[in-house]
C-alpha cells in the first residue's frame, strides 16, 4: 500500500508482476488531511509494505497503522535518507514533505522501497534491481528534458498557492517568491493578501500556480487585482505515470513563464 498515487506508480515501476499495489489516495484528496476509512484500515491489516512520504505529511496514518494491528507490516518512508530537506521558519517543523517533485531525489525514495522489497522477497532481488536501474535512467531523461525546457527562460519567478514545489524549483533553478497559503488548509488573512498583491506588483510576478483540488477564489482574485496568470499544476498527478505527469507540469509552467 502507498499513500499518494506517485508512490504507487514508483512501486509498480520497480515491482512489476511481483507486487500488487494500492494507493490510499485515489484522486486529489489532500495528503495532509486525508480522512482514513474503515476499509482503508482493513487493507492496511493485509498489506506487507506501507510506502509513505514521511516528514509529518501523513499524520492521519499513524492511528490507522495502530488500529490495523498488522505485525508483519513494513513501513517505508520516502523521506528516509534525504538529508537536504527544506525547512520553514519554524524550527520544530519536520520539513517540507513534497520531496517527490524532485526527480533526482526520487532515486533515494525508490531505493528505500526496493530495499524493503528485497528484504521480504529476496528471490525478486535481481528483477527489482534491474527495473530500478531502468527507471533511474528514465528519471535522468526526465530531468534532462525539464532542464532543457526551463533553462532558457528569462523569467523564473512565480508564486505558488500551497508550498508544494520548492524541491522542484531548487532542482531546476526556479524562484518561488511567495506562497499564498504557507500552511496547508489555512487561508491567508486580508492583510497577508494585501501584502501579496503588493509583492506580485513590485516584483513583476507573472505566474501564480494553483492546484485542481484547491479553491480557485484566491488565485482568481489575484489575477483580477494584478493581471497575474493562474496556472494549474497538480503536485499529486500520477495519471499516465509520474514521469509523464511531471514532464507535463514542467511544460505547462514553462509555457506560462514564457
Ligand atoms: Zn502538499
PDB file of C-alpha atoms and ligand atoms in Angstrom:
ATOM      1  CA  UNK A   1       0.000   0.000   0.000  1.00  0.00           C
ATOM      2  CA  UNK A   2       1.044   3.562  -0.566  1.00  0.00           C
ATOM      3  CA  UNK A   3      -0.383   6.895   0.460  1.00  0.00           C
ATOM      4  CA  UNK A   4      -0.201   9.035  -2.698  1.00  0.00           C
ATOM      5  CA  UNK A   5      -0.543   7.817  -6.274  1.00  0.00           C
ATOM      6  CA  UNK A   6       3.013   8.844  -7.190  1.00  0.00           C
ATOM      7  CA  UNK A   7       4.405   6.343  -4.689  1.00  0.00           C
ATOM      8  CA  UNK A   8       2.076   3.671  -6.111  1.00  0.00           C
ATOM      9  CA  UNK A   9       3.431   4.368  -9.593  1.00  0.00           C
ATOM     10  CA  UNK A  10       7.016   4.006  -8.344  1.00  0.00           C
ATOM     11  CA  UNK A  11       6.123   0.749  -6.571  1.00  0.00           C
ATOM     12  CA  UNK A  12       4.641  -0.687  -9.775  1.00  0.00           C
ATOM     13  CA  UNK A  13       7.623   0.520 -11.793  1.00  0.00           C
ATOM     14  CA  UNK A  14      10.157  -1.338  -9.647  1.00  0.00           C
ATOM     15  CA  UNK A  15       7.944  -4.200  -8.512  1.00  0.00           C
ATOM     16  CA  UNK A  16       6.500  -5.334 -11.844  1.00  0.00           C
ATOM     17  CA  UNK A  17       4.473  -8.531 -11.631  1.00  0.00           C
ATOM     18  CA  UNK A  18       5.814  -9.399  -8.188  1.00  0.00           C
ATOM     19  CA  UNK A  19       3.809  -6.699  -6.435  1.00  0.00           C
ATOM     20  CA  UNK A  20       0.188  -5.751  -6.043  1.00  0.00           C
ATOM     21  CA  UNK A  21      -0.127  -2.064  -5.269  1.00  0.00           C
ATOM     22  CA  UNK A  22      -2.998   0.013  -3.896  1.00  0.00           C
ATOM     23  CA  UNK A  23      -2.876   3.734  -3.123  1.00  0.00           C
ATOM     24  CA  UNK A  24      -4.923   5.083  -0.221  1.00  0.00           C
ATOM     25  CA  UNK A  25      -5.452   8.380  -2.028  1.00  0.00           C
ATOM     26  CA  UNK A  26      -7.148   7.594  -5.297  1.00  0.00           C
ATOM     27  CA  UNK A  27      -7.889  11.095  -6.516  1.00  0.00           C
ATOM     28  CA  UNK A  28      -6.909  14.555  -5.481  1.00  0.00           C
ATOM     29  CA  UNK A  29      -7.618  14.223  -1.770  1.00  0.00           C
ATOM     30  CA  UNK A  30      -5.202  16.278   0.325  1.00  0.00           C
ATOM     31  CA  UNK A  31      -2.404  14.046   1.601  1.00  0.00           C
ATOM     32  CA  UNK A  32      -2.043  16.465   4.524  1.00  0.00           C
ATOM     33  CA  UNK A  33      -5.570  15.967   5.850  1.00  0.00           C
ATOM     34  CA  UNK A  34      -6.874  12.694   4.365  1.00  0.00           C
ATOM     35  CA  UNK A  35      -9.664  11.012   6.335  1.00  0.00           C
ATOM     36  CA  UNK A  36      -8.919   7.328   6.505  1.00  0.00           C
ATOM     37  CA  UNK A  37     -11.873   4.927   6.222  1.00  0.00           C
ATOM     38  CA  UNK A  38     -12.500   1.572   7.937  1.00  0.00           C
ATOM     39  CA  UNK A  39     -11.960  -0.069   4.523  1.00  0.00           C
ATOM     40  CA  UNK A  40      -8.503   1.563   4.343  1.00  0.00           C
ATOM     41  CA  UNK A  41      -7.631   0.212   7.787  1.00  0.00           C
ATOM     42  CA  UNK A  42      -8.712  -3.249   6.662  1.00  0.00           C
ATOM     43  CA  UNK A  43      -6.412  -3.034   3.655  1.00  0.00           C
ATOM     44  CA  UNK A  44      -3.572  -1.911   5.924  1.00  0.00           C
ATOM     45  CA  UNK A  45      -4.179  -5.007   8.018  1.00  0.00           C
ATOM     46  CA  UNK A  46      -3.443  -7.172   4.958  1.00  0.00           C
ATOM     47  CA  UNK A  47      -0.513  -5.250   3.468  1.00  0.00           C
ATOM     48  CA  UNK A  48       3.112  -6.368   3.585  1.00  0.00           C
ATOM     49  CA  UNK A  49       4.596  -2.929   2.925  1.00  0.00           C
ATOM     50  CA  UNK A  50       3.275   0.555   3.539  1.00  0.00           C
ATOM     51  CA  UNK A  51       5.140   3.165   1.466  1.00  0.00           C
ATOM     52  CA  UNK A  52       4.534   6.683   2.740  1.00  0.00           C
ATOM     53  CA  UNK A  53       6.219  10.062   2.212  1.00  0.00           C
ATOM     54  CA  UNK A  54       7.007  10.918   5.839  1.00  0.00           C
ATOM     55  CA  UNK A  55       8.210  14.322   7.124  1.00  0.00           C
ATOM     56  CA  UNK A  56       4.974  14.688   9.060  1.00  0.00           C
ATOM     57  CA  UNK A  57       2.768  14.788   5.954  1.00  0.00           C
ATOM     58  CA  UNK A  58       0.619  11.747   6.694  1.00  0.00           C
ATOM     59  CA  UNK A  59      -0.007  12.206  10.408  1.00  0.00           C
ATOM     60  CA  UNK A  60      -3.533  10.821   9.912  1.00  0.00           C
ATOM     61  CA  UNK A  61      -1.919   7.493   9.110  1.00  0.00           C
ATOM     62  CA  UNK A  62      -0.346   6.778  12.491  1.00  0.00           C
ATOM     63  CA  UNK A  63      -3.523   5.890  14.413  1.00  0.00           C
ATOM     64  CA  UNK A  64      -4.673   3.793  11.430  1.00  0.00           C
ATOM     65  CA  UNK A  65      -1.445   1.783  11.473  1.00  0.00           C
ATOM     66  CA  UNK A  66      -2.008   1.145  15.157  1.00  0.00           C
ATOM     67  CA  UNK A  67      -5.662   0.166  14.587  1.00  0.00           C
ATOM     68  CA  UNK A  68      -4.720  -2.200  11.771  1.00  0.00           C
ATOM     69  CA  UNK A  69      -2.590  -4.177  14.238  1.00  0.00           C
ATOM     70  CA  UNK A  70      -0.546  -5.693  11.402  1.00  0.00           C
ATOM     71  CA  UNK A  71       2.625  -7.111  12.950  1.00  0.00           C
ATOM     72  CA  UNK A  72       4.007  -8.120   9.567  1.00  0.00           C
ATOM     73  CA  UNK A  73       3.768  -4.636   8.092  1.00  0.00           C
ATOM     74  CA  UNK A  74       6.991  -2.968   6.971  1.00  0.00           C
ATOM     75  CA  UNK A  75       6.655   0.820   6.895  1.00  0.00           C
ATOM     76  CA  UNK A  76       8.907   2.516   4.351  1.00  0.00           C
ATOM     77  CA  UNK A  77       9.303   6.274   4.235  1.00  0.00           C
ATOM     78  CA  UNK A  78      10.244   8.027   1.001  1.00  0.00           C
ATOM     79  CA  UNK A  79      11.988  10.711   3.057  1.00  0.00           C
ATOM     80  CA  UNK A  80      14.423   8.358   4.811  1.00  0.00           C
ATOM     81  CA  UNK A  81      17.980   9.216   3.796  1.00  0.00           C
ATOM     82  CA  UNK A  82      17.124  12.574   2.260  1.00  0.00           C
ATOM     83  CA  UNK A  83      19.468  14.980   4.014  1.00  0.00           C
ATOM     84  CA  UNK A  84      18.796  18.286   2.262  1.00  0.00           C
ATOM     85  CA  UNK A  85      15.227  18.694   3.456  1.00  0.00           C
ATOM     86  CA  UNK A  86      13.799  22.199   3.004  1.00  0.00           C
ATOM     87  CA  UNK A  87      12.683  23.648   6.323  1.00  0.00           C
ATOM     88  CA  UNK A  88      10.368  26.566   7.010  1.00  0.00           C
ATOM     89  CA  UNK A  89      10.871  29.313   9.537  1.00  0.00           C
ATOM     90  CA  UNK A  90       9.653  27.236  12.430  1.00  0.00           C
ATOM     91  CA  UNK A  91      12.469  25.086  13.795  1.00  0.00           C
ATOM     92  CA  UNK A  92      10.168  22.408  15.206  1.00  0.00           C
ATOM     93  CA  UNK A  93       8.677  21.544  11.818  1.00  0.00           C
ATOM     94  CA  UNK A  94       9.737  18.287  10.204  1.00  0.00           C
ATOM     95  CA  UNK A  95      10.448  19.976   6.884  1.00  0.00           C
ATOM     96  CA  UNK A  96       8.613  20.394   3.611  1.00  0.00           C
ATOM     97  CA  UNK A  97       7.292  16.948   2.616  1.00  0.00           C
ATOM     98  CA  UNK A  98       6.893  17.448  -1.168  1.00  0.00           C
ATOM     99  CA  UNK A  99      10.146  15.641  -1.894  1.00  0.00           C
ATOM    100  CA  UNK A 100       8.715  13.543  -4.746  1.00  0.00           C
ATOM    101  CA  UNK A 101       8.667  16.558  -7.063  1.00  0.00           C
ATOM    102  CA  UNK A 102      12.461  16.456  -7.419  1.00  0.00           C
ATOM    103  CA  UNK A 103      13.070  13.584  -9.884  1.00  0.00           C
ATOM    104  CA  UNK A 104      16.655  13.134  -8.701  1.00  0.00           C
ATOM    105  CA  UNK A 105      15.759  12.871  -5.018  1.00  0.00           C
ATOM    106  CA  UNK A 106      13.183  10.297  -6.135  1.00  0.00           C
ATOM    107  CA  UNK A 107      16.068   7.849  -6.514  1.00  0.00           C
ATOM    108  CA  UNK A 108      16.633   7.843  -2.748  1.00  0.00           C
ATOM    109  CA  UNK A 109      12.919   7.240  -2.061  1.00  0.00           C
ATOM    110  CA  UNK A 110      12.659   4.460  -4.646  1.00  0.00           C
ATOM    111  CA  UNK A 111      15.768   2.803  -3.305  1.00  0.00           C
ATOM    112  CA  UNK A 112      14.230   2.778   0.185  1.00  0.00           C
ATOM    113  CA  UNK A 113      11.310   0.817  -1.251  1.00  0.00           C
ATOM    114  CA  UNK A 114      13.491  -1.566  -3.248  1.00  0.00           C
ATOM    115  CA  UNK A 115      15.496  -2.446  -0.140  1.00  0.00           C
ATOM    116  CA  UNK A 116      12.269  -3.283   1.689  1.00  0.00           C
ATOM    117  CA  UNK A 117      11.015  -5.376  -1.240  1.00  0.00           C
ATOM    118  CA  UNK A 118      14.289  -7.304  -1.346  1.00  0.00           C
ATOM    119  CA  UNK A 119      14.196  -7.968   2.375  1.00  0.00           C
ATOM    120  CA  UNK A 120      10.719  -9.529   2.284  1.00  0.00           C
ATOM    121  CA  UNK A 121      11.104 -11.116  -1.170  1.00  0.00           C
ATOM    122  CA  UNK A 122      14.813 -11.937  -1.691  1.00  0.00           C
ATOM    123  CA  UNK A 123      14.037 -14.083  -4.767  1.00  0.00           C
ATOM    124  CA  UNK A 124      12.913 -10.945  -6.559  1.00  0.00           C
ATOM    125  CA  UNK A 125      16.121  -9.024  -5.956  1.00  0.00           C
ATOM    126  CA  UNK A 126      17.578  -9.162  -9.452  1.00  0.00           C
ATOM    127  CA  UNK A 127      14.254  -8.195 -11.020  1.00  0.00           C
ATOM    128  CA  UNK A 128      13.739  -5.293  -8.597  1.00  0.00           C
ATOM    129  CA  UNK A 129      17.277  -4.027  -9.145  1.00  0.00           C
ATOM    130  CA  UNK A 130      17.005  -4.336 -12.922  1.00  0.00           C
ATOM    131  CA  UNK A 131      13.706  -2.461 -13.019  1.00  0.00           C
ATOM    132  CA  UNK A 132      15.030   0.159 -10.635  1.00  0.00           C
ATOM    133  CA  UNK A 133      18.068   0.817 -12.848  1.00  0.00           C
ATOM    134  CA  UNK A 134      15.831   1.131 -15.920  1.00  0.00           C
ATOM    135  CA  UNK A 135      13.563   3.560 -14.089  1.00  0.00           C
ATOM    136  CA  UNK A 136      16.518   5.623 -12.853  1.00  0.00           C
ATOM    137  CA  UNK A 137      17.581   6.013 -16.487  1.00  0.00           C
ATOM    138  CA  UNK A 138      14.095   7.319 -17.280  1.00  0.00           C
ATOM    139  CA  UNK A 139      14.318   9.751 -14.355  1.00  0.00           C
ATOM    140  CA  UNK A 140      17.606  11.047 -15.777  1.00  0.00           C
ATOM    141  CA  UNK A 141      15.982  11.613 -19.164  1.00  0.00           C
ATOM    142  CA  UNK A 142      13.099  13.402 -17.484  1.00  0.00           C
ATOM    143  CA  UNK A 143      15.461  15.685 -15.556  1.00  0.00           C
ATOM    144  CA  UNK A 144      17.332  16.459 -18.753  1.00  0.00           C
ATOM    145  CA  UNK A 145      14.123  17.249 -20.619  1.00  0.00           C
ATOM    146  CA  UNK A 146      12.821  19.506 -17.837  1.00  0.00           C
ATOM    147  CA  UNK A 147      16.161  21.345 -17.593  1.00  0.00           C
ATOM    148  CA  UNK A 148      16.139  21.899 -21.347  1.00  0.00           C
ATOM    149  CA  UNK A 149      12.582  23.227 -21.125  1.00  0.00           C
ATOM    150  CA  UNK A 150      13.335  25.670 -18.308  1.00  0.00           C
ATOM    151  CA  UNK A 151      16.961  26.738 -18.829  1.00  0.00           C
ATOM    152  CA  UNK A 152      16.283  29.360 -21.470  1.00  0.00           C
ATOM    153  CA  UNK A 153      13.556  31.180 -19.532  1.00  0.00           C
ATOM    154  CA  UNK A 154      14.493  34.760 -18.736  1.00  0.00           C
ATOM    155  CA  UNK A 155      11.848  34.954 -16.000  1.00  0.00           C
ATOM    156  CA  UNK A 156      11.964  32.156 -13.432  1.00  0.00           C
ATOM    157  CA  UNK A 157       9.941  33.799 -10.664  1.00  0.00           C
ATOM    158  CA  UNK A 158       6.486  32.633  -9.668  1.00  0.00           C
ATOM    159  CA  UNK A 159       4.081  32.386  -6.735  1.00  0.00           C
ATOM    160  CA  UNK A 160       2.536  29.086  -5.609  1.00  0.00           C
ATOM    161  CA  UNK A 161      -0.766  28.542  -3.856  1.00  0.00           C
ATOM    162  CA  UNK A 162       0.449  25.938  -1.404  1.00  0.00           C
ATOM    163  CA  UNK A 163       4.099  25.172  -0.743  1.00  0.00           C
ATOM    164  CA  UNK A 164       4.365  22.054  -2.914  1.00  0.00           C
ATOM    165  CA  UNK A 165       7.081  22.989  -5.406  1.00  0.00           C
ATOM    166  CA  UNK A 166      10.251  24.081  -3.532  1.00  0.00           C
ATOM    167  CA  UNK A 167      12.195  20.881  -4.318  1.00  0.00           C
ATOM    168  CA  UNK A 168      11.251  21.107  -7.993  1.00  0.00           C
ATOM    169  CA  UNK A 169      12.283  24.783  -8.005  1.00  0.00           C
ATOM    170  CA  UNK A 170      15.589  24.045  -6.280  1.00  0.00           C
ATOM    171  CA  UNK A 171      16.450  21.256  -8.713  1.00  0.00           C
ATOM    172  CA  UNK A 172      15.705  23.330 -11.817  1.00  0.00           C
ATOM    173  CA  UNK A 173      16.805  26.814 -10.732  1.00  0.00           C
ATOM    174  CA  UNK A 174      13.336  28.363 -10.440  1.00  0.00           C
ATOM    175  CA  UNK A 175      12.450  31.071  -7.945  1.00  0.00           C
ATOM    176  CA  UNK A 176       9.287  30.737  -5.825  1.00  0.00           C
ATOM    177  CA  UNK A 177       8.960  34.217  -4.346  1.00  0.00           C
ATOM    178  CA  UNK A 178       5.869  33.625  -2.211  1.00  0.00           C
ATOM    179  CA  UNK A 179       3.188  31.111  -1.226  1.00  0.00           C
ATOM    180  CA  UNK A 180      -0.462  32.166  -0.965  1.00  0.00           C
ATOM    181  CA  UNK A 181      -1.225  29.616   1.739  1.00  0.00           C
ATOM    182  CA  UNK A 182       2.021  28.695   3.568  1.00  0.00           C
ATOM    183  CA  UNK A 183       0.187  26.327   5.947  1.00  0.00           C
ATOM    184  CA  UNK A 184      -1.971  23.810   4.004  1.00  0.00           C
ATOM    185  CA  UNK A 185      -5.673  24.457   4.582  1.00  0.00           C
ATOM    186  CA  UNK A 186      -5.142  27.767   6.372  1.00  0.00           C
ATOM    187  CA  UNK A 187      -6.306  30.719   4.281  1.00  0.00           C
ATOM    188  CA  UNK A 188      -4.277  33.935   4.464  1.00  0.00           C
ATOM    189  CA  UNK A 189      -5.671  36.991   6.263  1.00  0.00           C
ATOM    190  CA  UNK A 190      -6.796  40.117   4.391  1.00  0.00           C
ATOM    191  CA  UNK A 191      -3.583  41.825   5.480  1.00  0.00           C
ATOM    192  CA  UNK A 192      -1.412  38.971   4.198  1.00  0.00           C
ATOM    193  CA  UNK A 193      -3.300  39.029   0.898  1.00  0.00           C
ATOM    194  CA  UNK A 194      -2.795  42.773   0.512  1.00  0.00           C
ATOM    195  CA  UNK A 195       0.925  42.282   1.102  1.00  0.00           C
ATOM    196  CA  UNK A 196       0.953  39.515  -1.503  1.00  0.00           C
ATOM    197  CA  UNK A 197      -0.755  41.735  -4.087  1.00  0.00           C
ATOM    198  CA  UNK A 198       1.860  44.467  -3.465  1.00  0.00           C
ATOM    199  CA  UNK A 199       4.672  41.964  -3.797  1.00  0.00           C
ATOM    200  CA  UNK A 200       3.299  40.496  -7.058  1.00  0.00           C
ATOM    201  CA  UNK A 201       3.144  44.021  -8.494  1.00  0.00           C
ATOM    202  CA  UNK A 202       6.524  45.249  -7.293  1.00  0.00           C
ATOM    203  CA  UNK A 203       8.426  42.065  -8.224  1.00  0.00           C
ATOM    204  CA  UNK A 204       6.593  41.869 -11.577  1.00  0.00           C
ATOM    205  CA  UNK A 205       5.403  38.306 -10.950  1.00  0.00           C
ATOM    206  CA  UNK A 206       3.564  36.949 -13.975  1.00  0.00           C
ATOM    207  CA  UNK A 207       2.511  33.474 -12.828  1.00  0.00           C
ATOM    208  CA  UNK A 208       0.634  32.056  -9.842  1.00  0.00           C
ATOM    209  CA  UNK A 209       0.253  28.277  -9.718  1.00  0.00           C
ATOM    210  CA  UNK A 210      -2.756  26.609  -8.176  1.00  0.00           C
ATOM    211  CA  UNK A 211      -3.973  23.018  -7.923  1.00  0.00           C
ATOM    212  CA  UNK A 212      -7.127  21.276  -9.134  1.00  0.00           C
ATOM    213  CA  UNK A 213      -8.015  20.280  -5.559  1.00  0.00           C
ATOM    214  CA  UNK A 214      -7.764  23.809  -4.140  1.00  0.00           C
ATOM    215  CA  UNK A 215     -10.458  26.507  -4.210  1.00  0.00           C
ATOM    216  CA  UNK A 216      -9.904  28.983  -7.035  1.00  0.00           C
ATOM    217  CA  UNK A 217     -11.285  32.127  -5.350  1.00  0.00           C
ATOM    218  CA  UNK A 218      -7.920  33.435  -4.128  1.00  0.00           C
ATOM    219  CA  UNK A 219      -5.963  32.840  -7.342  1.00  0.00           C
ATOM    220  CA  UNK A 220      -8.839  34.372  -9.329  1.00  0.00           C
ATOM    221  CA  UNK A 221      -8.778  37.407  -7.061  1.00  0.00           C
ATOM    222  CA  UNK A 222      -5.002  37.747  -7.505  1.00  0.00           C
ATOM    223  CA  UNK A 223      -5.420  37.515 -11.274  1.00  0.00           C
ATOM    224  CA  UNK A 224      -8.078  40.212 -11.236  1.00  0.00           C
ATOM    225  CA  UNK A 225      -6.081  42.518  -8.973  1.00  0.00           C
ATOM    226  CA  UNK A 226      -2.669  42.157 -10.570  1.00  0.00           C
ATOM    227  CA  UNK A 227      -3.101  40.632 -14.033  1.00  0.00           C
ATOM    228  CA  UNK A 228      -1.046  37.611 -12.975  1.00  0.00           C
ATOM    229  CA  UNK A 229      -1.667  34.402 -14.941  1.00  0.00           C
ATOM    230  CA  UNK A 230      -3.142  31.470 -12.992  1.00  0.00           C
ATOM    231  CA  UNK A 231      -1.705  28.097 -13.978  1.00  0.00           C
ATOM    232  CA  UNK A 232      -2.983  24.767 -12.673  1.00  0.00           C
ATOM    233  CA  UNK A 233      -0.196  22.384 -11.634  1.00  0.00           C
ATOM    234  CA  UNK A 234      -1.094  19.223  -9.773  1.00  0.00           C
ATOM    235  CA  UNK A 235       1.681  18.031  -7.428  1.00  0.00           C
ATOM    236  CA  UNK A 236      -0.196  14.742  -6.877  1.00  0.00           C
ATOM    237  CA  UNK A 237      -0.613  13.889 -10.562  1.00  0.00           C
ATOM    238  CA  UNK A 238       0.313  10.312 -11.393  1.00  0.00           C
ATOM    239  CA  UNK A 239      -2.107   9.733 -14.269  1.00  0.00           C
ATOM    240  CA  UNK A 240      -0.128   8.065 -17.054  1.00  0.00           C
ATOM    241  CA  UNK A 241       2.792   7.758 -14.639  1.00  0.00           C
ATOM    242  CA  UNK A 242       4.920  10.165 -12.616  1.00  0.00           C
ATOM    243  CA  UNK A 243       7.407  10.744 -15.427  1.00  0.00           C
ATOM    244  CA  UNK A 244       4.835  11.907 -17.951  1.00  0.00           C
ATOM    245  CA  UNK A 245       2.935  13.894 -15.330  1.00  0.00           C
ATOM    246  CA  UNK A 246       5.968  15.831 -14.095  1.00  0.00           C
ATOM    247  CA  UNK A 247       7.121  16.451 -17.653  1.00  0.00           C
ATOM    248  CA  UNK A 248       3.691  17.883 -18.494  1.00  0.00           C
ATOM    249  CA  UNK A 249       3.723  20.097 -15.374  1.00  0.00           C
ATOM    250  CA  UNK A 250       7.146  21.477 -16.303  1.00  0.00           C
ATOM    251  CA  UNK A 251       5.948  22.250 -19.811  1.00  0.00           C
ATOM    252  CA  UNK A 252       2.799  23.993 -18.524  1.00  0.00           C
ATOM    253  CA  UNK A 253       4.881  26.125 -16.165  1.00  0.00           C
ATOM    254  CA  UNK A 254       7.472  26.928 -18.825  1.00  0.00           C
ATOM    255  CA  UNK A 255       4.786  27.974 -21.314  1.00  0.00           C
ATOM    256  CA  UNK A 256       3.221  30.290 -18.740  1.00  0.00           C
ATOM    257  CA  UNK A 257       6.563  31.873 -17.719  1.00  0.00           C
ATOM    258  CA  UNK A 258       7.479  32.381 -21.375  1.00  0.00           C
TER     259      UNK A 258
HETATM  260 ZN1  LIG B   1       1.080  19.490  -0.069  1.00  0.00          ZN
END
